Amino acid sequence: MSEQSERTLILIKPDGVRRGLTGQILARVEAKGYTLTAVELRDADDQLLAAHYAEHEGKPFYAPLVEFMKSGPVLAAVAEGHRVIEGFRALAGATDPTSALPGTIRGDFGRDWGLAVQQNLVHGSDSVASAEREIGLWFPGR
Ligand code: DAT
Ligand code: MG
């Protein structure tokens, strides 16, 4: 019997790409046992980011967030496996990199730079509905 599959969208944000951490971050996803089924370096534009971050429109960190996400290439990936959505968010750690626990991606590699938006290295979908919506935005047709 094959495992019940679930998918999530992972983004390595421009800070992670700039700092040369893509390999180490993807290695953690693979070491945990999930399967990468798509990996692509992308330059995100306003239209894609507005759709991706629609839930945050109007918040004080929204404009800085979009500018940050356009500040360099983003590595977009799809990972698969039973409970991968919850599992990747556990690997990523808390949104605030200062309080993200050591052992997590944000806890080990991230810090607060005192900017208007947290630069916290990775994005991971937070529900099945978000994952399918976000995969459709970043990888149309997959
Ligand atoms: P997450 O990425 O953990 O799902 P989120 O969806 O609430 O967090 O927010 C999207 C991104 O916006 C987050 O990764 C970093 C930034 N952000 C969120 N809340 C913030 C805040 N209060 N101050 C600064 N940046 C924030
Ligand atoms: Mg989120």
Tab-separated table of C-alpha atoms and ligand atoms in Angstrom:
chain	number	residue	atom	x	y	z
A	1	MET	CA	0.000	0.000	0.000
A	2	SER	CA	1.454	3.405	-0.922
A	3	GLU	CA	1.465	6.276	1.569
A	4	GLN	CA	-1.312	8.844	1.413
A	5	SER	CA	0.328	11.698	-0.407
A	6	GLU	CA	0.247	15.357	0.548
A	7	ARG	CA	2.088	18.249	-1.069
A	8	THR	CA	3.437	21.555	0.178
A	9	LEU	CA	5.002	24.616	-1.411
A	10	ILE	CA	8.400	25.528	-0.020
A	11	LEU	CA	10.075	28.831	-0.851
A	12	ILE	CA	13.662	29.599	0.036
A	13	LYS	CA	13.426	33.373	0.273
A	14	PRO	CA	15.999	35.781	-1.174
A	15	ASP	CA	17.960	35.898	2.113
A	16	GLY	CA	18.443	32.124	2.001
A	17	VAL	CA	19.523	32.173	-1.641
A	18	ARG	CA	21.866	35.159	-1.090
A	19	ARG	CA	23.488	33.502	1.893
A	20	GLY	CA	24.126	30.274	0.023
A	21	LEU	CA	21.844	28.171	2.231
A	22	THR	CA	19.664	26.503	-0.430
A	23	GLY	CA	21.609	23.239	-0.354
A	24	GLN	CA	21.566	22.953	3.431
A	25	ILE	CA	17.855	23.774	3.615
A	26	LEU	CA	16.821	21.319	0.883
A	27	ALA	CA	19.074	18.687	2.493
A	28	ARG	CA	17.033	18.959	5.701
A	29	VAL	CA	13.804	18.392	3.770
A	30	GLU	CA	15.286	15.311	2.090
A	31	ALA	CA	16.917	14.030	5.278
A	32	LYS	CA	13.530	14.203	7.000
A	33	GLY	CA	12.290	11.790	4.321
A	34	TYR	CA	10.170	13.979	2.060
A	35	THR	CA	10.449	13.865	-1.720
A	36	LEU	CA	11.179	16.971	-3.785
A	37	THR	CA	9.092	16.834	-6.955
A	38	ALA	CA	9.846	20.321	-8.332
A	39	VAL	CA	12.690	22.767	-7.660
A	40	GLU	CA	13.154	25.993	-9.572
A	41	LEU	CA	14.983	29.281	-9.071
A	42	ARG	CA	12.584	32.101	-9.849
A	43	ASP	CA	12.386	35.901	-9.903
A	44	ALA	CA	9.009	36.647	-8.346
A	45	ASP	CA	7.013	39.595	-9.697
A	46	ASP	CA	4.344	41.787	-8.086
A	47	GLN	CA	1.448	39.817	-9.542
A	48	LEU	CA	2.682	36.470	-8.220
A	49	LEU	CA	3.548	37.900	-4.798
A	50	ALA	CA	0.226	39.729	-4.451
A	51	ALA	CA	-1.587	36.448	-5.071
A	52	HIS	CA	0.764	34.431	-2.874
A	53	TYR	CA	0.532	36.849	0.084
A	54	ALA	CA	-3.100	37.991	-0.433
A	55	GLU	CA	-3.972	37.082	3.191
A	56	HIS	CA	-1.468	39.685	4.440
A	57	GLU	CA	-2.587	42.625	2.287
A	58	GLY	CA	-3.134	45.707	4.464
A	59	LYS	CA	-0.802	44.577	7.274
A	60	PRO	CA	2.099	46.907	8.177
A	61	PHE	CA	4.711	44.404	6.979
A	62	TYR	CA	2.976	43.679	3.629
A	63	ALA	CA	4.787	46.200	1.376
A	64	PRO	CA	8.224	45.471	2.917
A	65	LEU	CA	7.481	41.749	2.554
A	66	VAL	CA	6.752	42.076	-1.168
A	67	GLU	CA	9.857	44.267	-1.700
A	68	PHE	CA	12.005	41.761	0.190
A	69	MET	CA	10.649	38.856	-1.861
A	70	LYS	CA	11.636	40.760	-5.042
A	71	SER	CA	15.137	41.585	-3.769
A	72	GLY	CA	16.666	38.517	-5.406
A	73	PRO	CA	15.853	35.076	-6.730
A	74	VAL	CA	13.604	32.727	-4.759
A	75	LEU	CA	14.005	28.967	-4.854
A	76	ALA	CA	10.530	27.455	-5.198
A	77	ALA	CA	10.014	23.761	-4.489
A	78	VAL	CA	7.258	21.238	-4.048
A	79	ALA	CA	7.748	18.529	-1.433
A	80	GLU	CA	5.579	15.445	-1.022
A	81	GLY	CA	4.856	12.988	1.744
A	82	HIS	CA	2.274	12.088	4.359
A	83	ARG	CA	1.799	15.150	6.663
A	84	VAL	CA	4.495	17.134	4.822
A	85	ILE	CA	2.662	20.448	5.406
A	86	GLU	CA	2.886	20.113	9.187
A	87	GLY	CA	6.302	18.450	8.936
A	88	PHE	CA	7.923	21.220	6.922
A	89	ARG	CA	6.489	23.923	9.200
A	90	ALA	CA	8.051	22.054	12.119
A	91	LEU	CA	11.400	21.974	10.279
A	92	ALA	CA	11.064	25.718	9.512
A	93	GLY	CA	10.321	26.805	13.085
A	94	ALA	CA	8.511	29.889	14.357
A	95	THR	CA	7.941	32.937	12.142
A	96	ASP	CA	10.117	35.131	14.384
A	97	PRO	CA	13.678	33.869	13.889
A	98	THR	CA	14.759	35.127	17.310
A	99	SER	CA	12.339	32.814	19.091
A	100	ALA	CA	12.485	29.979	16.537
A	101	LEU	CA	14.013	27.022	18.345
A	102	PRO	CA	17.566	25.899	17.665
A	103	GLY	CA	17.366	22.827	15.436
A	104	THR	CA	14.885	24.520	13.127
A	105	ILE	CA	15.842	26.243	9.862
A	106	ARG	CA	14.836	29.680	11.127
A	107	GLY	CA	16.318	29.012	14.565
A	108	ASP	CA	19.666	27.812	13.225
A	109	PHE	CA	20.169	30.172	10.283
A	110	GLY	CA	17.958	33.188	11.003
A	111	ARG	CA	18.099	36.279	13.174
A	112	ASP	CA	16.236	39.570	13.504
A	113	TRP	CA	17.948	42.262	11.439
A	114	GLY	CA	15.755	45.046	12.865
A	115	LEU	CA	13.926	45.581	9.574
A	116	ALA	CA	10.236	46.224	8.816
A	117	VAL	CA	9.761	42.610	7.743
A	118	GLN	CA	11.255	39.465	9.230
A	119	GLN	CA	13.760	37.806	6.910
A	120	ASN	CA	13.216	34.230	7.959
A	121	LEU	CA	14.625	32.194	5.089
A	122	VAL	CA	11.695	29.982	4.166
A	123	HIS	CA	8.001	29.821	3.416
A	124	GLY	CA	5.891	26.700	3.871
A	125	SER	CA	2.187	26.322	3.099
A	126	ASP	CA	-0.003	26.156	6.208
A	127	SER	CA	-2.927	23.948	5.068
A	128	VAL	CA	-3.947	21.590	2.274
A	129	ALA	CA	-6.031	24.345	0.679
A	130	SER	CA	-3.150	26.874	0.831
A	131	ALA	CA	-0.703	24.311	-0.505
A	132	GLU	CA	-2.795	23.488	-3.550
A	133	ARG	CA	-3.507	27.184	-4.177
A	134	GLU	CA	0.185	28.166	-3.824
A	135	ILE	CA	1.493	25.267	-5.947
A	136	GLY	CA	-0.948	26.385	-8.650
A	137	LEU	CA	0.519	29.904	-8.507
A	138	TRP	CA	4.210	28.944	-8.545
A	139	PHE	CA	3.992	25.824	-10.690
A	140	PRO	CA	0.941	26.235	-12.936
A	141	GLY	CA	-0.333	22.932	-14.187
A	142	ARG	CA	1.339	20.777	-11.529
B	1	DAT	P1	4.814	32.247	8.212
B	1	DAT	O1	5.812	32.550	7.110
B	1	DAT	O2	5.487	31.679	9.424
B	1	DAT	O3	3.647	31.413	7.732
B	1	DAT	P2	3.037	34.541	8.107
B	1	DAT	O4	2.333	33.846	6.991
B	1	DAT	O5	2.223	34.997	9.277
B	1	DAT	O6	4.236	33.655	8.686
B	1	DAT	O7	3.778	35.851	7.532
B	1	DAT	C1	4.397	35.843	6.272
B	1	DAT	C2	5.765	36.472	6.414
B	1	DAT	O8	5.647	37.859	6.771
B	1	DAT	C3	6.615	35.869	7.529
B	1	DAT	O9	7.313	34.718	7.113
B	1	DAT	C4	7.526	37.003	7.893
B	1	DAT	C5	6.655	38.222	7.707
B	1	DAT	N1	5.995	38.614	8.959
B	1	DAT	C6	4.916	38.029	9.538
B	1	DAT	N2	4.547	38.655	10.655
B	1	DAT	C7	5.413	39.688	10.788
B	1	DAT	C8	5.562	40.739	11.759
B	1	DAT	N3	4.724	40.858	12.800
B	1	DAT	N4	6.579	41.619	11.600
B	1	DAT	C9	7.417	41.525	10.540
B	1	DAT	N5	7.331	40.581	9.595
B	1	DAT	C10	6.348	39.674	9.712
B	2	MG	MG	2.240	31.941	6.238
